[in-house]
Coordinates of C-alpha atoms and ligand atoms in Angstrom, one line a residue:
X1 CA 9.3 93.1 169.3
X2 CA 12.3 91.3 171.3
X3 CA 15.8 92.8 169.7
X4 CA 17.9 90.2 168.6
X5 CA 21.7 91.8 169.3
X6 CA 23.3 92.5 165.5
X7 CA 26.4 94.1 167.3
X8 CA 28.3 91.4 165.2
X9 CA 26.9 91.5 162.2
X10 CA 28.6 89.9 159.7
X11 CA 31.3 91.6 157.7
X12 CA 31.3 94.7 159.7
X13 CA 34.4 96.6 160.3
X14 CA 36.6 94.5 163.8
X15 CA 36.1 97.0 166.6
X16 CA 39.9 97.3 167.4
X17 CA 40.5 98.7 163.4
X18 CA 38.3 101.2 164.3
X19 CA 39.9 101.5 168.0
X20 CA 43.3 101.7 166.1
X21 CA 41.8 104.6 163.7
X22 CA 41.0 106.7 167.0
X23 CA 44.1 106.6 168.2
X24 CA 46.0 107.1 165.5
X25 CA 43.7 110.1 164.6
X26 CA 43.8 111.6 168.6
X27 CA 47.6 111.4 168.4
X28 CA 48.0 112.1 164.7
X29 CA 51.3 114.8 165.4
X30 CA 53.2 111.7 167.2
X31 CA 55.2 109.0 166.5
X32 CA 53.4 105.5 168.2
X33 CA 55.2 102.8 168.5
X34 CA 53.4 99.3 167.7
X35 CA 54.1 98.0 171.2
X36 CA 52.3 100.6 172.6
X37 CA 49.3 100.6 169.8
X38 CA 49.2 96.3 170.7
X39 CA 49.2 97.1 174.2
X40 CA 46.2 99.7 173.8
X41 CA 43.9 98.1 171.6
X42 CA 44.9 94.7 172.9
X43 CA 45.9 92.8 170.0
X44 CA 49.6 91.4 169.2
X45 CA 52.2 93.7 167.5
X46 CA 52.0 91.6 164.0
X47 CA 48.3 91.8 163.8
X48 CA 48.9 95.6 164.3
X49 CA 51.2 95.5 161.7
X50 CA 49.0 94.1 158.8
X51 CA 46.1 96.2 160.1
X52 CA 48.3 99.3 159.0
X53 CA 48.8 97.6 155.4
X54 CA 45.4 97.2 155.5
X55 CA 44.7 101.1 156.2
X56 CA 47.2 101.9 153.7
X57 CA 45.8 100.0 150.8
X58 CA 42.4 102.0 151.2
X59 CA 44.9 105.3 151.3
X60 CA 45.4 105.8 154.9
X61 CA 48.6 107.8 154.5
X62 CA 50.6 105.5 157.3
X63 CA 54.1 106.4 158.1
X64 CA 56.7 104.0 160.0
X65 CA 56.2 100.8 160.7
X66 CA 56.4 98.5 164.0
X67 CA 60.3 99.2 165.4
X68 CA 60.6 102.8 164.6
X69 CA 56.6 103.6 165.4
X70 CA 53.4 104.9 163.7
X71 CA 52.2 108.0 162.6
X72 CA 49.9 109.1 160.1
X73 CA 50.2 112.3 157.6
X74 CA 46.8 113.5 157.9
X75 CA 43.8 112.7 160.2
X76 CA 42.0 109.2 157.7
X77 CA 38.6 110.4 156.3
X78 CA 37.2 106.8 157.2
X79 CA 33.8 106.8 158.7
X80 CA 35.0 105.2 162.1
X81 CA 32.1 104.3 164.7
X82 CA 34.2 105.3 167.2
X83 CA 35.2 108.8 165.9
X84 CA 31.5 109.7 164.9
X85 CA 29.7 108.9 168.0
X86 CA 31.9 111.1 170.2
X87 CA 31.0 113.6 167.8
X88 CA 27.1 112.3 167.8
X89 CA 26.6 112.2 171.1
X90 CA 23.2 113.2 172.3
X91 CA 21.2 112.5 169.1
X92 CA 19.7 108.9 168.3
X93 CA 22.6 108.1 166.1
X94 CA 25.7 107.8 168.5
X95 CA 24.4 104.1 170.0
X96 CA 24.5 101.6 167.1
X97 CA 26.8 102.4 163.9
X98 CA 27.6 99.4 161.6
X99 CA 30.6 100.3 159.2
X100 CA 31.9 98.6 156.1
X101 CA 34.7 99.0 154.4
X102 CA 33.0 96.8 151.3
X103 CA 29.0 95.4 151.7
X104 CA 26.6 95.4 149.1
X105 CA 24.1 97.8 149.7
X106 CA 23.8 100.0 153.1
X107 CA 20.0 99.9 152.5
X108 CA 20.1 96.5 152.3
X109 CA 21.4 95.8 155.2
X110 CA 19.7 98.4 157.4
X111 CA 16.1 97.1 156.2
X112 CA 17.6 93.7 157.9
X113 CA 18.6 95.3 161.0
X114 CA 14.7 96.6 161.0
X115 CA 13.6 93.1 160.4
X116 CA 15.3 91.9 163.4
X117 CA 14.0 94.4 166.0
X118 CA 17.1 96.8 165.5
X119 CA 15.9 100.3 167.8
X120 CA 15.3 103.9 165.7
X121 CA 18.7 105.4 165.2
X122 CA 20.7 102.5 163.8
X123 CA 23.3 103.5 160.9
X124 CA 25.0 101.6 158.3
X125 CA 27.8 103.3 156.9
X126 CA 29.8 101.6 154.0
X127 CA 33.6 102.5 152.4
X128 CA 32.1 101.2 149.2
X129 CA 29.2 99.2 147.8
X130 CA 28.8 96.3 145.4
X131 CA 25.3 96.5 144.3
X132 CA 24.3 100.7 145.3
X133 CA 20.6 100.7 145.4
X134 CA 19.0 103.9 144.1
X135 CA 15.4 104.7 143.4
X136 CA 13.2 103.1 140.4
X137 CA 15.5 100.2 140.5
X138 CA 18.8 101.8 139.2
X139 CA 21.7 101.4 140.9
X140 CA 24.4 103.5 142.4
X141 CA 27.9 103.9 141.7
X142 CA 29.8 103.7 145.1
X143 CA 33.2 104.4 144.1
X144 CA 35.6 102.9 147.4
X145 CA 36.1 106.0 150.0
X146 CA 35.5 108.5 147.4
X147 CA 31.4 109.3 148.6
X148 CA 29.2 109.1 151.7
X149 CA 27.0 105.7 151.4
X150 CA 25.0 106.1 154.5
X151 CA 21.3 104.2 155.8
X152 CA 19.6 105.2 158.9
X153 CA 16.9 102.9 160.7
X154 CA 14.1 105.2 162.1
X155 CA 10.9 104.1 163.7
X156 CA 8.6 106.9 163.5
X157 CA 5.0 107.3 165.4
X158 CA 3.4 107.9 161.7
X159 CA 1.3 106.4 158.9
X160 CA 2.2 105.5 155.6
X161 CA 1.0 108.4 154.0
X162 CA 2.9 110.3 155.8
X163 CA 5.9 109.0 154.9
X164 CA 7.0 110.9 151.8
X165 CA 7.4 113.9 154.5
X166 CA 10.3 112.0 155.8
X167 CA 12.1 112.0 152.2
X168 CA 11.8 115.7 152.8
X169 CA 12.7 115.5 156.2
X170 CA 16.5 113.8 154.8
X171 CA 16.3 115.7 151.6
X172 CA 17.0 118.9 154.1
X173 CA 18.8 117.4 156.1
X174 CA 21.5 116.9 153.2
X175 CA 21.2 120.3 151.7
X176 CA 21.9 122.1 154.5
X177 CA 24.9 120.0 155.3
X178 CA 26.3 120.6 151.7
X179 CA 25.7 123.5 151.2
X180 CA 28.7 124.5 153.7
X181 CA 30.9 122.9 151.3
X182 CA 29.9 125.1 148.3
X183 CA 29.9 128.3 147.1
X184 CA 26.7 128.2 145.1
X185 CA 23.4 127.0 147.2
X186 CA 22.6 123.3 146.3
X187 CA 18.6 123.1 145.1
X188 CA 16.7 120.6 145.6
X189 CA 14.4 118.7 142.7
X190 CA 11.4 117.2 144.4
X191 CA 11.7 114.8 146.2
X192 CA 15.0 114.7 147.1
X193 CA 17.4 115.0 144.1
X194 CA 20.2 117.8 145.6
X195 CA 21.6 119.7 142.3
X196 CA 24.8 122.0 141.7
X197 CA 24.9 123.9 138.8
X198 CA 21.9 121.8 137.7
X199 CA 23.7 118.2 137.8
X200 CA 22.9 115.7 140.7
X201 CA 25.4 115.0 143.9
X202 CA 23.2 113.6 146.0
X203 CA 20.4 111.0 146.4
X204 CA 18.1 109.4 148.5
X205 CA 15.9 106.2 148.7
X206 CA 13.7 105.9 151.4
X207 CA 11.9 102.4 151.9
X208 CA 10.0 101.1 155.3
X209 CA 7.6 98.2 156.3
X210 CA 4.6 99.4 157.3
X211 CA 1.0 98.3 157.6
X212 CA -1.7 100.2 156.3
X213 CA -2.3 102.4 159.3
X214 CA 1.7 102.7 161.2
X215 CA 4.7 102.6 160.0
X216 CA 7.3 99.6 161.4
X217 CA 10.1 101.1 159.9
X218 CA 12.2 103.1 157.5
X219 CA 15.1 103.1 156.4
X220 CA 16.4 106.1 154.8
X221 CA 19.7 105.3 152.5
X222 CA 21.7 108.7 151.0
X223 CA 24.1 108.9 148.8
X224 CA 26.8 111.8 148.8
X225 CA 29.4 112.1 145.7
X226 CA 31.8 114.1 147.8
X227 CA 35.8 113.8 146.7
X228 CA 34.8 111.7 142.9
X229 CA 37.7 113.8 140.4
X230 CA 35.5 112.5 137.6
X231 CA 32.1 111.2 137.0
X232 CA 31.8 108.1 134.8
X233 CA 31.1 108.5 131.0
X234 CA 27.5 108.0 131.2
X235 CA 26.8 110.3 133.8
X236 CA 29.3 113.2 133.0
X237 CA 26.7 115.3 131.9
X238 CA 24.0 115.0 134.5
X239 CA 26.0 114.2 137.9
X240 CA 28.9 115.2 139.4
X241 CA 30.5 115.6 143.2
X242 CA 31.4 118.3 145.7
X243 CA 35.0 117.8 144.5
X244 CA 34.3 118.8 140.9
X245 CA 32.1 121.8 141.8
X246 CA 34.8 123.1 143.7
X247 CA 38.1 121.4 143.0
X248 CA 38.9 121.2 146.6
X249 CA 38.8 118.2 148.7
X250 CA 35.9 117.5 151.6
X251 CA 36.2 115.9 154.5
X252 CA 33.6 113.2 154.5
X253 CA 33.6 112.2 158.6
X254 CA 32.1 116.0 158.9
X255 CA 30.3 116.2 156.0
X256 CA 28.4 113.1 157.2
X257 CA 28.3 114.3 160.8
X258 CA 26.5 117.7 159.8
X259 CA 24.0 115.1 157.9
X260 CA 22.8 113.7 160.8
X261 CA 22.6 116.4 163.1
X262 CA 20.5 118.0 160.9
X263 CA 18.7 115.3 160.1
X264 CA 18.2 114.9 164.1
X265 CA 16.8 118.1 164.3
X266 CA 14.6 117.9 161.5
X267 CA 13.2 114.6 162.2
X268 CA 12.4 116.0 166.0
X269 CA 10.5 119.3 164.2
X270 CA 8.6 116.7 162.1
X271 CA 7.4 114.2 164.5
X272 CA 6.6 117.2 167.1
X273 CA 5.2 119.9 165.0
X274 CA 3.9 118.2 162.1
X275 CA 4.6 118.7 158.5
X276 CA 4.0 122.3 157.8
X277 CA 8.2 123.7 158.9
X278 CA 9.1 120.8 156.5
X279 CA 7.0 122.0 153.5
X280 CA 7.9 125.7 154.8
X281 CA 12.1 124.9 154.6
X282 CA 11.4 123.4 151.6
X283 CA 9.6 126.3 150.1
X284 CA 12.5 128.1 150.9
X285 CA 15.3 125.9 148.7
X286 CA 13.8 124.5 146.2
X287 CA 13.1 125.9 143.5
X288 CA 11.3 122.8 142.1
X289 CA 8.2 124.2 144.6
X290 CA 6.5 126.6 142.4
X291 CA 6.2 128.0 139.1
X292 CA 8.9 125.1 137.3
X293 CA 8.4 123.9 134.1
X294 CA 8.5 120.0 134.6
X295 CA 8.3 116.6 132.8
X296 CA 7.1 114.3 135.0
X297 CA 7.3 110.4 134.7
X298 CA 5.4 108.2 137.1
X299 CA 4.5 104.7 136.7
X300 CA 2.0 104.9 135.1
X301 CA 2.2 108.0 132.2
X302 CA 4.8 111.1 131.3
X303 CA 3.3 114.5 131.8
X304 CA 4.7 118.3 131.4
X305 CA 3.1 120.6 133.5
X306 CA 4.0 123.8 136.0
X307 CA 4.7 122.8 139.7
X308 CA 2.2 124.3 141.9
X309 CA 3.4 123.8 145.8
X310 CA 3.3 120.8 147.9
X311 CA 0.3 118.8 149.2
X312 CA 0.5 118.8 153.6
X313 CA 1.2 114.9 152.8
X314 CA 4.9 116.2 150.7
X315 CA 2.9 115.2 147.7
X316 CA 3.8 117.5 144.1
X317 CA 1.3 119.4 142.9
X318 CA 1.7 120.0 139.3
X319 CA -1.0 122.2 136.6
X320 CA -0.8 120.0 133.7
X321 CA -0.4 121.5 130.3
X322 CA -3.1 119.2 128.8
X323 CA -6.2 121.0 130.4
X324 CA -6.5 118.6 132.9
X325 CA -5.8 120.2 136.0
X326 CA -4.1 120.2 138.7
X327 CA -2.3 116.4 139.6
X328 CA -0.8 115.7 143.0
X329 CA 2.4 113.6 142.6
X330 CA 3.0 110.6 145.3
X331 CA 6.3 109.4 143.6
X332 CA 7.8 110.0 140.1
X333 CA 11.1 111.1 138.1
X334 CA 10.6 115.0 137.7
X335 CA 12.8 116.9 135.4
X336 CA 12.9 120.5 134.4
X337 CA 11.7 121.5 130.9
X338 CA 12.6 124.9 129.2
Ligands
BTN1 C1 18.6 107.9 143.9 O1 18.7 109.1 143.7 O2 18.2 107.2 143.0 C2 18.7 107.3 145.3 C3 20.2 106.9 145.6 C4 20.4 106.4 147.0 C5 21.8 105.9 147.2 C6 22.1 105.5 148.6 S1 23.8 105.2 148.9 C7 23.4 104.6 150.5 C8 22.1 103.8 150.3 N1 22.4 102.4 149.9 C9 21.9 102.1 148.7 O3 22.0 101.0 148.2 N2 21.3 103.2 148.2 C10 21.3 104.3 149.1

């Protein structure tokens, strides 16, 4: 399929802001002044000047302004092209990275990118999202800066059935990058539901065009509370962030840079060895492989049952209490029952 270029995709964070974040971040102990700064990124001293308000109002913590020089208090946690692929270099997702500071879904506009011939490895990174996407049609709350809203545009050599292994694949992926942030180990509720203390920080909806024998695309969108202070009201008892499980702030540029190397490297084991290291990890850390009591809503009917390992396809298999066996899961809400 020819690639029509999306470098300039509408709404997408201006090159030289994310240029100016670099360099403020590389020389974050100086004082720059904003003659130097235009001279650099190659824009006029003014326009330098309400870029900074800019950075401020999203909590940038600027210092000085253009006579006296720049300098910022502490290195901005903004997901900055520029800053990420220097530190993604040598995995597919270095090349193309789309930022927003505001868009209305990341998923959204990564399953465009696929449409128009975008290659594997494209990301779409937002600040903060109007209309979060999540799975079963709910949404996402996307609160500006405060989480990692994050779609990737993969391509792989696989058939549709095979595709619940790459919710796996990113369910991992996101685990083991969190869990460097905590002190207790996240689990993680099939599919890909990651849990602290039993309440959710982290989700992932995976969709993809595909015909009935290959896969065109996927795009896999995850969501990350990371620095939330508070949950909202009807969520308080069931979600929360890495910030309330620990009371500490996380940086998100390396939370979201240990997300997709690992996701890099599991995606590689997948498409070369095949699915059995993915169902073996996730053996390992969930706990929602074997022996949990469940409720399990699908489409079509509500169920309880004890989970009983995973298909090689990634599919749940669950023993139903009602005698009739054992029922493989394709997709579903699952929820554990004392
Ligand atoms: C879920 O658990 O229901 C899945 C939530 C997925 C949320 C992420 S945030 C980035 C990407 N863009 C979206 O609109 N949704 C996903």
């Amino acid at each position: 399929m020819a690639t029509k270029r999306l470098a300039n995709l509408p709404g997408t964070t201006d090159r030289r802001i994310d240029a100016l974040l670099t360099l403020l971040a590389e020389n974050s102990t100086i004082v720059i002044s904003g003659a130097k700064i235009a001279k650099e990124i190659g824009v006029t001293r003014q326009q330098v000047w309400r870029w900074m308000e800019k950075l401020r109002a999203i909590g940038v913590r600027v210092k000085g302004h253009a006579r006296t020089g720049y300098h910022i208090e502490r290195v901005p946690d903004i997901l900055a092209p520029q800053m990420l692929s220097h530190r993604l270099y040598g995995t597919p997702f270095a090349r193309r990275i789309y930022h927003f500071f505001k868009t209305d879904s990341t998923n959204t506009v990564a399953m465009r990118l696929g449409e128009a011939g975008e290659p594997h490895g494209a990301v779409v990174l937002a600040e903060e999202q109007t209309i979060g996407r999540g799975r079963a049609g709910r949404s996402w709350t996307s609160e500006k800066s405060a989480g990692i809203y994050c779609s990737v545009l993969l391509r792989p050599p696989i058939s549709p059935v095979q595709a619940p292994l790459l919710t796996l694949v990113a369910g991992l992926a996101a685990r083991d990058a969190a869990a460097e942030d905590l002190a207790a180990l996240p689990d993680i509720r099939w599919p890909n539901d990651l849990l602290v203390g039993g309440r959710k920080f982290c989700g992932i909806l995976t969709e993809m065009h595909a015909e009935p024998d290959r896969v065109h695309f996927a795009v896999v969108g995850i969501g990350i509370n990371v620095n939330q202070t508070k949950m909202p009201e009807q969520l308080v008892d069931i979600a929360t962030s890495l910030r309330i499980e620990t009371g500490k702030f996380h940086s998100r540029l390396e939370l979201l840079i240990r997300l997709l190397r690992h996701l890099d490297r599991y995606y590689n084991q997948f498409i070369t060895e095949g699915a059995r290291p993915i169902l073996r990890r996730f053996a390992q850390v969930s706990s929602y492989f074997e022996g949990k009591r469940v409720r399990v809503t699908t489409a079509i009917e509500t169920f309880t049952g004890t989970t009983a390992g995973l298909e090689p396809s990634g599919m749940l298999r669950v023993m139903r209490d009602d005698g009739h066996g054992i029922e493989c899961v394709l997709s579903g809400d699952v929820a554990e029952v004392s």
